[in-house]
Short mmCIF file of C-alpha atoms (C1' of nucleotides) in Angstrom, two decimals:
data_model
loop_
_atom_site.label_atom_id
_atom_site.label_comp_id
_atom_site.label_asym_id
_atom_site.label_seq_id
_atom_site.Cartn_x
_atom_site.Cartn_y
_atom_site.Cartn_z
CA MET A 1417 -163.19 -19.23 96.11
CA THR A 1418 -161.31 -18.85 92.85
CA LYS A 1419 -157.91 -20.30 92.04
CA ARG A 1420 -154.69 -18.61 93.04
CA LYS A 1421 -152.96 -16.60 90.36
CA VAL A 1422 -149.63 -18.21 91.14
CA SER A 1423 -149.94 -21.80 92.25
CA ASN A 1424 -146.46 -23.22 92.40
CA PRO A 1425 -145.52 -23.89 96.07
CA LEU A 1426 -142.13 -22.45 95.28
CA ALA A 1427 -143.91 -19.10 95.06
CA LEU A 1428 -145.09 -19.57 98.63
CA ALA A 1429 -141.52 -20.09 99.70
CA VAL A 1430 -140.48 -16.96 97.84
CA LEU A 1431 -143.13 -14.97 99.66
CA ALA A 1432 -141.99 -16.42 102.97
CA LEU A 1433 -138.40 -15.40 102.31
CA LEU A 1434 -139.35 -11.88 101.24
CA THR A 1435 -141.35 -11.56 104.43
CA GLU A 1436 -138.06 -11.71 106.25
CA ARG A 1437 -136.08 -9.45 103.95
CA SER A 1438 -135.70 -8.38 100.34
CA MET A 1439 -133.37 -10.41 98.19
CA HIS A 1440 -132.61 -11.46 94.64
CA PRO A 1441 -133.68 -14.78 93.13
CA TYR A 1442 -130.36 -16.53 93.35
CA GLU A 1443 -130.15 -15.66 97.04
CA MET A 1444 -133.60 -17.11 97.55
CA ALA A 1445 -132.39 -20.34 96.06
CA SER A 1446 -129.29 -20.52 98.22
CA THR A 1447 -131.19 -19.60 101.37
CA LEU A 1448 -133.74 -22.31 100.73
CA ARG A 1449 -130.91 -24.70 100.16
CA ALA A 1450 -129.08 -23.67 103.31
CA ARG A 1451 -132.26 -24.24 105.33
CA ALA A 1452 -132.86 -27.58 103.66
CA LYS A 1453 -136.26 -26.40 102.47
CA GLU A 1454 -135.55 -27.76 99.03
CA GLU A 1455 -136.17 -31.12 100.63
CA SER A 1456 -139.83 -30.20 101.00
CA ILE A 1457 -140.37 -27.70 98.20
CA LYS A 1458 -139.21 -28.57 94.74
CA LEU A 1459 -136.68 -26.03 93.60
CA ASN A 1460 -135.18 -25.55 90.21
CA TYR A 1461 -133.91 -22.45 88.59
CA GLY A 1462 -136.27 -22.36 85.66
CA SER A 1463 -139.28 -22.46 87.93
CA LEU A 1464 -137.78 -19.98 90.37
CA TYR A 1465 -137.26 -17.25 87.81
CA SER A 1466 -140.61 -17.72 86.16
CA VAL A 1467 -142.40 -17.84 89.50
CA VAL A 1468 -140.70 -14.60 90.56
CA GLU A 1469 -141.74 -12.96 87.32
CA SER A 1470 -145.29 -14.15 87.76
CA LEU A 1471 -145.46 -12.93 91.36
CA GLN A 1472 -144.25 -9.55 90.18
CA LYS A 1473 -146.75 -9.44 87.36
CA HIS A 1474 -149.52 -9.99 89.87
CA GLY A 1475 -148.26 -7.30 92.24
CA LEU A 1476 -147.38 -9.66 95.09
CA ILE A 1477 -143.72 -8.70 95.01
CA GLU A 1478 -141.91 -5.74 93.41
CA ALA A 1479 -138.43 -4.99 92.14
CA ILE A 1480 -136.64 -2.83 94.68
CA GLU A 1481 -133.41 -2.21 92.84
CA THR A 1482 -131.16 -3.63 90.21
CA LEU A 1483 -127.50 -3.89 91.05
CA LYS A 1484 -124.77 -4.25 88.55
CA GLU A 1485 -121.49 -5.12 90.17
CA GLY A 1486 -118.56 -5.36 87.84
CA ARG A 1487 -119.36 -7.34 84.78
CA ARG A 1488 -121.54 -9.94 86.50
CA PRO A 1489 -125.07 -10.41 85.29
CA GLU A 1490 -127.28 -7.95 87.09
CA ARG A 1491 -129.16 -8.95 90.18
CA THR A 1492 -132.66 -7.65 90.70
CA ILE A 1493 -133.62 -7.40 94.34
CA TYR A 1494 -137.28 -8.05 95.11
CA GLY A 1495 -139.38 -7.08 98.10
CA ILE A 1496 -142.83 -8.18 99.21
CA THR A 1497 -145.87 -5.90 98.81
CA GLU A 1498 -148.89 -5.63 101.09
CA PRO A 1499 -151.02 -7.77 98.76
CA GLY A 1500 -148.15 -10.22 98.84
CA ARG A 1501 -148.23 -10.46 102.62
CA THR A 1502 -151.95 -11.05 102.55
CA GLU A 1503 -151.64 -13.67 99.86
CA PHE A 1504 -148.90 -15.44 101.77
CA ALA A 1505 -150.92 -15.63 105.00
CA ASP A 1506 -154.05 -16.66 103.18
CA TRP A 1507 -152.38 -19.30 101.05
CA LEU A 1508 -150.36 -20.82 103.87
CA SER A 1509 -153.52 -20.89 106.00
CA GLU A 1510 -155.30 -22.77 103.30
CA LEU A 1511 -152.54 -25.30 102.85
CA ILE A 1512 -152.51 -26.02 106.58
CA SER A 1513 -156.23 -26.18 107.15
CA VAL A 1514 -157.58 -27.96 104.13
CA PRO A 1515 -156.33 -31.41 103.21
CA VAL A 1516 -156.03 -31.87 99.47
CA LYS A 1517 -155.96 -35.09 97.56
CA GLU A 1518 -152.49 -35.60 96.16
CA TYR A 1519 -151.81 -38.16 93.49
CA THR A 1520 -148.75 -40.20 94.41
CA ARG A 1521 -146.96 -42.59 92.16
CA PHE A 1522 -147.25 -45.44 94.54
CA GLU A 1523 -151.01 -45.02 94.80
CA ALA A 1524 -151.21 -45.12 91.02
CA ALA A 1525 -149.10 -48.28 91.02
CA LEU A 1526 -151.31 -49.92 93.65
CA SER A 1527 -154.38 -49.20 91.58
CA LEU A 1528 -152.83 -51.21 88.72
CA LEU A 1529 -151.31 -53.92 90.88
CA ALA A 1530 -153.25 -56.67 89.16
CA GLY A 1531 -151.33 -55.90 85.98
CA LEU A 1532 -148.32 -57.86 87.24
CA PRO A 1533 -148.40 -61.48 88.45
CA PRO A 1534 -148.64 -61.95 92.23
CA ASP A 1535 -145.26 -63.53 92.74
CA GLU A 1536 -143.51 -60.69 90.98
CA VAL A 1537 -145.51 -58.16 92.96
CA LEU A 1538 -144.41 -59.90 96.13
CA GLY A 1539 -140.73 -59.46 95.34
CA LEU A 1540 -141.20 -55.86 94.33
CA LEU A 1541 -143.07 -55.04 97.51
CA GLN A 1542 -140.27 -56.63 99.53
CA LEU A 1543 -137.78 -54.46 97.72
CA ARG A 1544 -139.84 -51.38 98.50
CA ALA A 1545 -140.14 -52.37 102.16
CA HIS A 1546 -136.39 -52.72 102.37
CA ARG A 1547 -135.75 -49.38 100.78
CA LEU A 1548 -138.34 -47.66 102.89
CA THR A 1549 -136.67 -49.02 106.00
CA MET A 1550 -133.37 -47.55 104.92
CA GLU A 1551 -134.92 -44.21 104.08
CA ILE A 1552 -136.62 -44.02 107.43
CA SER A 1553 -133.44 -44.60 109.33
CA ALA A 1554 -131.54 -42.16 107.14
CA GLY A 1555 -134.26 -39.60 107.85
CA GLU A 1556 -134.13 -40.26 111.56
CA SER A 1557 -130.41 -39.78 111.77
CA ALA A 1558 -130.54 -36.60 109.70
CA LEU A 1559 -133.14 -35.30 112.11
CA ALA A 1560 -131.09 -36.26 115.12
CA ARG A 1561 -128.05 -34.58 113.63
CA SER A 1562 -129.80 -31.28 113.10
CA ALA A 1563 -131.27 -31.42 116.60
CA GLU A 1564 -127.78 -31.94 117.97
CA GLN A 1565 -126.63 -28.87 116.14
CA GLY A 1566 -129.31 -26.85 117.91
CA LEU A 1567 -131.97 -26.43 115.26
CA PRO A 1568 -135.32 -26.18 117.10
CA ARG A 1569 -138.00 -28.68 116.08
CA LEU A 1570 -140.19 -25.87 114.79
CA PHE A 1571 -137.88 -25.68 111.79
CA SER A 1572 -137.57 -29.35 111.06
CA ILE A 1573 -141.13 -30.45 111.68
CA GLU A 1574 -141.59 -31.26 108.01
CA PHE A 1575 -138.98 -34.00 108.29
CA GLU A 1576 -140.85 -35.57 111.15
CA TYR A 1577 -143.97 -35.52 109.03
CA ARG A 1578 -142.21 -37.23 106.18
CA ILE A 1579 -140.85 -39.95 108.50
CA THR A 1580 -144.30 -40.47 110.00
CA GLN A 1581 -145.76 -41.00 106.56
CA ALA A 1582 -142.96 -43.32 105.50
CA ARG A 1583 -143.46 -45.42 108.59
CA ALA A 1584 -147.16 -45.69 107.93
CA GLU A 1585 -146.41 -46.74 104.38
CA LEU A 1586 -143.98 -49.36 105.57
CA THR A 1587 -146.56 -50.84 107.90
CA PHE A 1588 -149.02 -50.95 105.05
CA VAL A 1589 -146.57 -52.52 102.64
CA GLU A 1590 -145.60 -55.17 105.18
CA ALA A 1591 -149.20 -56.12 105.78
CA LEU A 1592 -149.72 -56.31 102.02
CA ILE A 1593 -146.67 -58.52 101.65
CA ASP A 1594 -148.06 -60.96 104.19
CA GLU A 1595 -151.41 -61.15 102.46
CA VAL A 1596 -149.95 -61.67 99.04
CA ALA A 1597 -147.40 -64.17 100.32
CA ASP A 1598 -149.95 -66.56 101.79
CA GLY A 1599 -152.58 -65.98 99.15
CA ARG A 1600 -155.00 -64.51 101.68
CA MET A 1601 -155.56 -61.42 99.51
CA GLU A 1602 -159.09 -61.31 98.21
CA GLY A 1603 -159.08 -61.82 94.45
CA TYR A 1604 -155.84 -63.78 94.60
CA GLU A 1605 -157.11 -66.78 92.69
CA PHE A 1606 -158.40 -64.67 89.85
CA TRP A 1607 -155.16 -62.71 89.87
CA ARG A 1608 -152.97 -65.78 89.55
CA ARG A 1609 -155.18 -67.41 86.95
CA VAL A 1610 -155.25 -64.39 84.67
CA HIS A 1611 -151.49 -64.26 84.53
CA GLU A 1612 -150.97 -68.00 84.23
CA SER A 1613 -153.47 -68.44 81.44
CA GLY A 1614 -151.66 -65.73 79.55
CA GLU A 1615 -154.58 -63.44 79.10
CA PHE A 1616 -157.61 -61.63 80.34
CA PRO A 1617 -161.03 -63.22 80.41
CA SER A 1618 -162.87 -61.81 77.40
CA ASN A 1619 -165.34 -60.13 79.66
CA ALA A 1620 -164.12 -59.99 83.19
CA ASP A 1621 -166.52 -61.42 85.72
CA ILE A 1622 -165.13 -59.37 88.51
CA PHE A 1623 -167.56 -56.68 89.56
CA GLY A 1624 -166.62 -53.30 88.21
CA ARG A 1625 -164.12 -54.66 85.78
CA MET B 885 -131.09 -45.84 83.99
CA THR B 886 -132.35 -43.08 81.78
CA LYS B 887 -135.72 -41.34 82.08
CA ARG B 888 -138.89 -42.74 80.61
CA LYS B 889 -139.99 -41.31 77.32
CA VAL B 890 -143.56 -40.87 78.55
CA SER B 891 -143.72 -40.07 82.24
CA ASN B 892 -147.29 -39.14 83.02
CA PRO B 893 -148.82 -41.89 85.21
CA LEU B 894 -151.92 -41.64 83.08
CA ALA B 895 -149.84 -43.26 80.33
CA LEU B 896 -149.30 -46.22 82.64
CA ALA B 897 -153.03 -46.55 83.07
CA VAL B 898 -153.48 -46.39 79.30
CA LEU B 899 -150.97 -49.20 78.87
CA ALA B 900 -152.73 -51.23 81.55
CA LEU B 901 -156.07 -50.84 79.79
CA LEU B 902 -154.70 -51.73 76.37
CA THR B 903 -153.19 -54.83 77.94
CA GLU B 904 -156.74 -56.03 78.43
CA ARG B 905 -158.16 -54.98 75.08
CA SER B 906 -157.82 -52.36 72.38
CA MET B 907 -159.95 -49.25 72.76
CA HIS B 908 -160.25 -45.60 71.82
CA PRO B 909 -159.26 -42.73 74.14
CA TYR B 910 -162.72 -41.79 75.27
CA GLU B 911 -163.42 -45.37 76.21
CA MET B 912 -160.22 -45.43 78.24
CA ALA B 913 -161.47 -42.43 80.16
CA SER B 914 -164.86 -43.91 80.86
CA THR B 915 -163.41 -47.27 81.85
CA LEU B 916 -161.03 -45.62 84.31
CA ARG B 917 -163.93 -43.68 85.65
CA ALA B 918 -166.11 -46.77 86.00
CA ARG B 919 -163.39 -48.48 87.93
CA ALA B 920 -162.81 -45.46 90.12
CA LYS B 921 -159.21 -45.32 89.04
CA GLU B 922 -159.46 -41.62 88.44
CA GLU B 923 -159.39 -41.38 92.22
CA SER B 924 -155.79 -42.50 92.15
CA ILE B 925 -154.59 -41.39 88.74
CA LYS B 926 -155.25 -37.86 87.67
CA LEU B 927 -157.36 -37.92 84.55
CA ASN B 928 -158.25 -35.07 82.27
CA TYR B 929 -158.98 -35.07 78.63
CA GLY B 930 -156.21 -32.83 77.51
CA SER B 931 -153.59 -35.03 79.14
CA LEU B 932 -155.23 -38.20 77.93
CA TYR B 933 -155.12 -37.30 74.25
CA SER B 934 -151.60 -35.97 74.33
CA VAL B 935 -150.37 -38.94 76.34
CA VAL B 936 -151.93 -41.31 73.81
CA GLU B 937 -150.27 -39.43 71.00
CA SER B 938 -146.96 -39.55 72.74
CA LEU B 939 -147.24 -43.26 73.45
CA GLN B 940 -147.93 -43.82 69.82
CA LYS B 941 -145.02 -41.68 68.74
CA HIS B 942 -142.73 -43.83 70.84
CA GLY B 943 -144.13 -47.06 69.46
CA LEU B 944 -145.64 -48.28 72.74
CA ILE B 945 -149.14 -48.35 71.30
CA GLU B 946 -150.43 -48.29 67.74
CA ALA B 947 -153.58 -47.20 65.92
CA ILE B 948 -155.58 -50.27 65.00
CA GLU B 949 -158.39 -48.68 63.09
CA THR B 950 -160.30 -45.46 62.69
CA LEU B 951 -164.04 -45.64 62.75
CA LYS B 952 -166.32 -43.04 61.43
CA GLU B 953 -169.94 -43.61 62.41
CA GLY B 954 -172.41 -41.14 61.01
CA ARG B 955 -171.23 -37.61 61.36
CA ARG B 956 -169.62 -38.10 64.77
CA PRO B 957 -165.98 -37.24 65.21
CA GLU B 958 -163.91 -40.22 64.26
CA ARG B 959 -162.69 -42.62 66.91
CA THR B 960 -159.24 -44.07 66.65
CA ILE B 961 -158.85 -47.41 68.32
CA TYR B 962 -155.44 -48.12 69.80
CA GLY B 963 -153.76 -51.39 70.73
CA ILE B 964 -150.62 -52.13 72.74
CA THR B 965 -147.40 -53.23 71.07
CA GLU B 966 -144.75 -55.61 72.37
CA PRO B 967 -142.45 -52.76 73.44
CA GLY B 968 -145.52 -51.32 75.14
CA ARG B 969 -146.06 -54.46 77.19
CA THR B 970 -142.43 -54.46 78.22
CA GLU B 971 -142.52 -50.83 79.12
CA PHE B 972 -145.67 -51.34 81.16
CA ALA B 973 -144.22 -54.20 83.22
CA ASP B 974 -140.95 -52.41 83.69
CA TRP B 975 -142.49 -49.11 84.70
CA LEU B 976 -145.03 -50.59 87.07
CA SER B 977 -142.28 -52.70 88.65
CA GLU B 978 -140.26 -49.61 89.23
CA LEU B 979 -143.13 -47.68 90.77
CA ILE B 980 -143.80 -50.52 93.18
CA SER B 981 -140.27 -51.30 94.15
CA VAL B 982 -138.61 -47.91 94.46
CA PRO B 983 -140.02 -45.31 96.82
CA VAL B 984 -139.77 -41.82 95.38
CA LYS B 985 -139.83 -38.56 97.23
CA GLU B 986 -143.08 -36.82 96.46
CA TYR B 987 -143.56 -33.15 97.27
CA THR B 988 -146.87 -32.68 99.01
CA ARG B 989 -148.54 -29.36 99.72
CA PHE B 990 -148.86 -30.04 103.36
CA GLU B 991 -145.17 -30.80 103.70
CA ALA B 992 -144.39 -27.50 102.01
CA ALA B 993 -146.75 -25.76 104.40
CA LEU B 994 -145.13 -27.40 107.43
CA SER B 995 -141.74 -26.26 106.30
CA LEU B 996 -143.00 -22.65 106.38
CA LEU B 997 -145.09 -23.01 109.53
CA ALA B 998 -143.17 -20.33 111.39
CA GLY B 999 -144.49 -17.79 108.89
CA LEU B 1000 -147.83 -17.65 110.70
CA PRO B 1001 -148.27 -16.91 114.44
CA PRO B 1002 -148.65 -19.94 116.68
CA ASP B 1003 -152.22 -19.30 117.79
CA GLU B 1004 -153.41 -19.07 114.22
CA VAL B 1005 -151.51 -22.19 113.29
CA LEU B 1006 -153.23 -23.96 116.15
CA GLY B 1007 -156.70 -23.15 114.83
CA LEU B 1008 -155.75 -24.13 111.29
CA LEU B 1009 -154.35 -27.45 112.42
CA GLN B 1010 -157.53 -28.14 114.32
CA LEU B 1011 -159.48 -27.45 111.21
CA ARG B 1012 -157.31 -29.83 109.27
CA ALA B 1013 -157.68 -32.53 111.89
CA HIS B 1014 -161.43 -32.19 111.71
CA ARG B 1015 -161.50 -32.41 107.94
CA LEU B 1016 -159.14 -35.33 107.91
CA THR B 1017 -161.39 -37.19 110.31
CA MET B 1018 -164.32 -36.70 107.98
CA GLU B 1019 -162.36 -37.76 104.95
CA ILE B 1020 -161.21 -40.89 106.69
CA SER B 1021 -164.69 -41.97 107.61
CA ALA B 1022 -165.97 -41.12 104.14
CA GLY B 1023 -163.18 -43.24 102.67
CA GLU B 1024 -163.94 -46.10 105.03
CA SER B 1025 -167.58 -46.19 104.13
CA ALA B 1026 -166.85 -45.97 100.42
CA LEU B 1027 -164.55 -48.94 100.85
CA ALA B 1028 -167.14 -50.87 102.83
CA ARG B 1029 -169.73 -50.15 100.17
CA SER B 1030 -167.64 -51.47 97.33
CA ALA B 1031 -166.74 -54.57 99.38
CA GLU B 1032 -170.46 -55.18 99.93
CA GLN B 1033 -170.98 -55.03 96.22
CA GLY B 1034 -168.48 -57.79 95.75
CA LEU B 1035 -165.37 -55.95 94.54
CA PRO B 1036 -162.37 -57.96 95.72
CA ARG B 1037 -159.82 -56.08 97.81
CA LEU B 1038 -157.19 -56.59 95.10
CA PHE B 1039 -158.99 -53.89 93.12
CA SER B 1040 -159.50 -51.40 95.91
CA ILE B 1041 -156.20 -51.73 97.70
CA GLU B 1042 -155.25 -48.19 96.72
CA PHE B 1043 -158.11 -46.82 98.80
CA GLU B 1044 -156.86 -48.66 101.82
CA TYR B 1045 -153.46 -47.17 101.26
CA ARG B 1046 -154.89 -43.69 101.09
CA ILE B 1047 -156.84 -44.23 104.32
CA THR B 1048 -153.73 -45.57 106.03
CA GLN B 1049 -151.81 -42.48 105.05
CA ALA B 1050 -154.61 -40.16 106.11
CA ARG B 1051 -154.78 -41.83 109.52
CA ALA B 1052 -151.06 -41.44 110.03
CA GLU B 1053 -151.32 -37.80 109.09
CA LEU B 1054 -154.18 -37.31 111.54
CA THR B 1055 -152.13 -38.79 114.35
CA PHE B 1056 -149.23 -36.52 113.46
CA VAL B 1057 -151.45 -33.45 113.29
CA GLU B 1058 -153.07 -34.22 116.62
CA ALA B 1059 -149.67 -34.60 118.29
CA LEU B 1060 -148.60 -31.33 116.71
CA ILE B 1061 -151.74 -29.60 117.96
CA ASP B 1062 -150.99 -30.71 121.51
CA GLU B 1063 -147.46 -29.43 121.36
CA VAL B 1064 -148.41 -26.09 119.94
CA ALA B 1065 -151.34 -25.71 122.33
CA ASP B 1066 -149.26 -26.01 125.48
CA GLY B 1067 -146.21 -24.27 124.11
CA ARG B 1068 -144.12 -27.41 124.47
CA MET B 1069 -142.92 -27.09 120.84
CA GLU B 1070 -139.25 -26.36 120.66
CA GLY B 1071 -138.72 -22.87 119.30
CA TYR B 1072 -142.13 -21.75 120.55
CA GLU B 1073 -140.86 -18.69 122.39
CA PHE B 1074 -138.95 -17.43 119.41
CA TRP B 1075 -141.96 -18.13 117.21
CA ARG B 1076 -144.36 -16.13 119.37
CA ARG B 1077 -141.92 -13.25 119.89
CA VAL B 1078 -141.22 -12.79 116.20
CA HIS B 1079 -144.89 -12.40 115.43
CA GLU B 1080 -145.70 -10.25 118.42
CA SER B 1081 -142.86 -7.83 117.86
CA GLY B 1082 -144.12 -7.38 114.32
CA GLU B 1083 -140.96 -8.42 112.56
CA PHE B 1084 -137.99 -10.64 112.12
CA PRO B 1085 -134.77 -10.20 114.02
CA SER B 1086 -132.37 -8.47 111.65
CA ASN B 1087 -130.14 -11.50 111.69
CA ALA B 1088 -131.83 -14.51 113.09
CA ASP B 1089 -130.03 -16.19 115.91
CA ILE B 1090 -131.62 -19.50 115.26
CA PHE B 1091 -129.21 -21.97 113.79
CA GLY B 1092 -129.53 -22.40 110.09
CA ARG B 1093 -131.82 -19.45 109.69
"C1'" DT C 1083 -98.97 -15.93 89.41
"C1'" DC C 1084 -101.26 -19.15 86.75
"C1'" DG C 1085 -104.89 -22.28 86.16
"C1'" DC C 1086 -108.96 -24.61 87.51
"C1'" DG C 1087 -112.84 -25.98 90.04
"C1'" DA C 1088 -116.59 -24.00 92.64
"C1'" DA C 1089 -119.80 -20.51 93.16
"C1'" DT C 1090 -122.65 -16.84 91.21
"C1'" DA C 1091 -126.55 -15.48 88.40
"C1'" DC C 1092 -129.60 -16.28 85.03
"C1'" DT C 1093 -131.64 -17.75 80.08
"C1'" DC C 1094 -133.93 -20.51 76.84
"C1'" DG C 1095 -136.98 -23.28 74.40
"C1'" DA C 1096 -138.85 -27.93 74.15
"C1'" DT C 1097 -142.17 -30.42 76.43
"C1'" DC C 1098 -146.08 -31.10 79.43
"C1'" DT C 1099 -150.42 -29.92 81.54
"C1'" DC C 1100 -154.76 -28.22 81.92
"C1'" DG C 1101 -159.63 -27.77 81.37
"C1'" DA C 1102 -162.82 -24.92 78.89
"C1'" DA C 1103 -164.88 -25.04 74.56
"C1'" DT C 1104 -166.84 -27.30 70.59
"C1'" DA C 1105 -169.81 -30.22 68.16
"C1'" DC C 1106 -172.58 -33.88 67.57
"C1'" DC C 1107 -176.32 -37.38 68.72
"C1'" DA C 1108 -179.87 -39.94 71.53
"C1'" DT C 1109 -183.48 -39.80 74.74
"C1'" DG C 1110 -187.57 -38.51 76.73
"C1'" DA C 1111 -190.57 -34.96 79.10
"C1'" DG C 1112 -194.05 -31.74 78.13
"C1'" DC D 573 -192.89 -32.40 67.76
"C1'" DT D 574 -189.47 -29.73 69.92
"C1'" DC D 575 -186.52 -28.44 73.32
"C1'" DA D 576 -183.52 -29.46 77.00
"C1'" DT D 577 -180.45 -32.66 79.05
"C1'" DG D 578 -176.79 -35.63 79.22
"C1'" DG D 579 -173.52 -38.62 77.01
"C1'" DT D 580 -169.91 -39.09 73.29
"C1'" DA D 581 -165.42 -37.66 71.45
"C1'" DT D 582 -161.94 -34.48 70.72
"C1'" DT D 583 -159.31 -29.93 69.98
"C1'" DC D 584 -156.81 -25.94 71.28
"C1'" DG D 585 -153.82 -22.67 73.05
"C1'" DA D 586 -152.33 -20.38 77.21
"C1'" DG D 587 -149.48 -21.17 80.74
"C1'" DA D 588 -146.36 -24.08 83.69
"C1'" DT D 589 -142.30 -26.85 84.17
"C1'" DC D 590 -137.84 -28.37 83.52
"C1'" DG D 591 -132.94 -28.63 83.74
"C1'" DA D 592 -129.13 -28.26 80.77
"C1'" DG D 593 -126.52 -24.56 79.10
"C1'" DT D 594 -123.97 -19.96 79.32
"C1'" DA D 595 -121.09 -16.63 81.12
"C1'" DT D 596 -118.60 -14.58 84.66
"C1'" DT D 597 -115.82 -14.16 88.91
"C1'" DC D 598 -113.63 -15.87 93.12
"C1'" DG D 599 -110.57 -18.53 95.93
"C1'" DC D 600 -106.75 -21.28 96.46
"C1'" DG D 601 -103.14 -24.55 95.77
"C1'" DA D 602 -98.92 -25.50 93.06
#
DNA sequence: TCGCGAATACTCGATCTCGAATACCATGAG
DNA sequence: CTCATGGTATTCGAGATCGAGTATTCGCGA
């Protein structure tokens, strides 16, 4: 299976919108915003317009008409093509069914954790735990609010996912805090020594390092 | 707080490596590889060389010497500067202590879930659950293997994090599967109807849509 | 009715990212 | 000895990404 011609997830959202009805780029942006999809799909104008252009170049969408009302800039209305529908279904199917490794910033940070002394790391982790806790409760109340206003779960399931992940991260961070706090973490002695003695052992005696 | 001059996480890894000792770019790559850090920090040559150049331009690292052995391409050896050390500690601290919203593909897919009919989604989610299960056990055994070989947890903590997150996702996906399977998911009727009747209601009567 | 902030609609180019391609050398199998 | 394989070390340019900037119109309060 070869790579997709247009790979920005924003393009997927564009295809989804045009599945419902034709519209012009700016309307796509405001619709996504109104539906709070920009929470889950990064949206910025530069990307939007270039993604639309690229979709058109590849025949997945087509310009339906260009309106010029008054002296405003013209709006080009786009519609989805048959290949576009196929691509949408295929792409979305893939995203759902095959888990892909994503590189998160926190994972990168964890992999370099030893670069900071343990007591500093401890404080930073505590800060993170605190902030995560706040984010989780903010997320929960946002979710409750939209449920109250009658939005079916089908359309806010992505927020539940995010909260789930945040909770798991919080649990992980809390466990990590405990281990670092009481020095139970394997490698702790080495860790502390390296930072106290100022510098790295000329040739580290830790396996793999 | 203004943005960082060099923002690619690979640059953080470069700074971390140069904290230990000076080296040339290719050696950075192989060291990261040997330590399995490329699992957590995306590494490719193009980025590496431009990131190194950018770090140098901003005075965070400096060229120490340029070797030319035989007719091989010359290797430039880089070392970290004082501003570089500061930047490293500051950046890593930030990554640990402040949780940042990351846009994952699966979250994007979830936010567009209604674009595919429920029975298809069901099958796709089952596929994902299956693949996640396999990934989790692969990750667990990789972790066990490196522990056996004496690598302290401090240096493989990022793998534990990843497994934690994958497990949480699996739990979420399994719950979702159940709900979709028995039609308990809120909005299910609308969802099914839209796809059976071929198309979208001219003006959706679902709040926010 | 005047002015002003918000909304509409898009453009631009600097920077970043990617990974295939290049080019060389060391090793060892046949 | 010679050819293939794999490791060393980097370059290049096409394409993606970003978000501030521009230009216009609308609505509304004073």
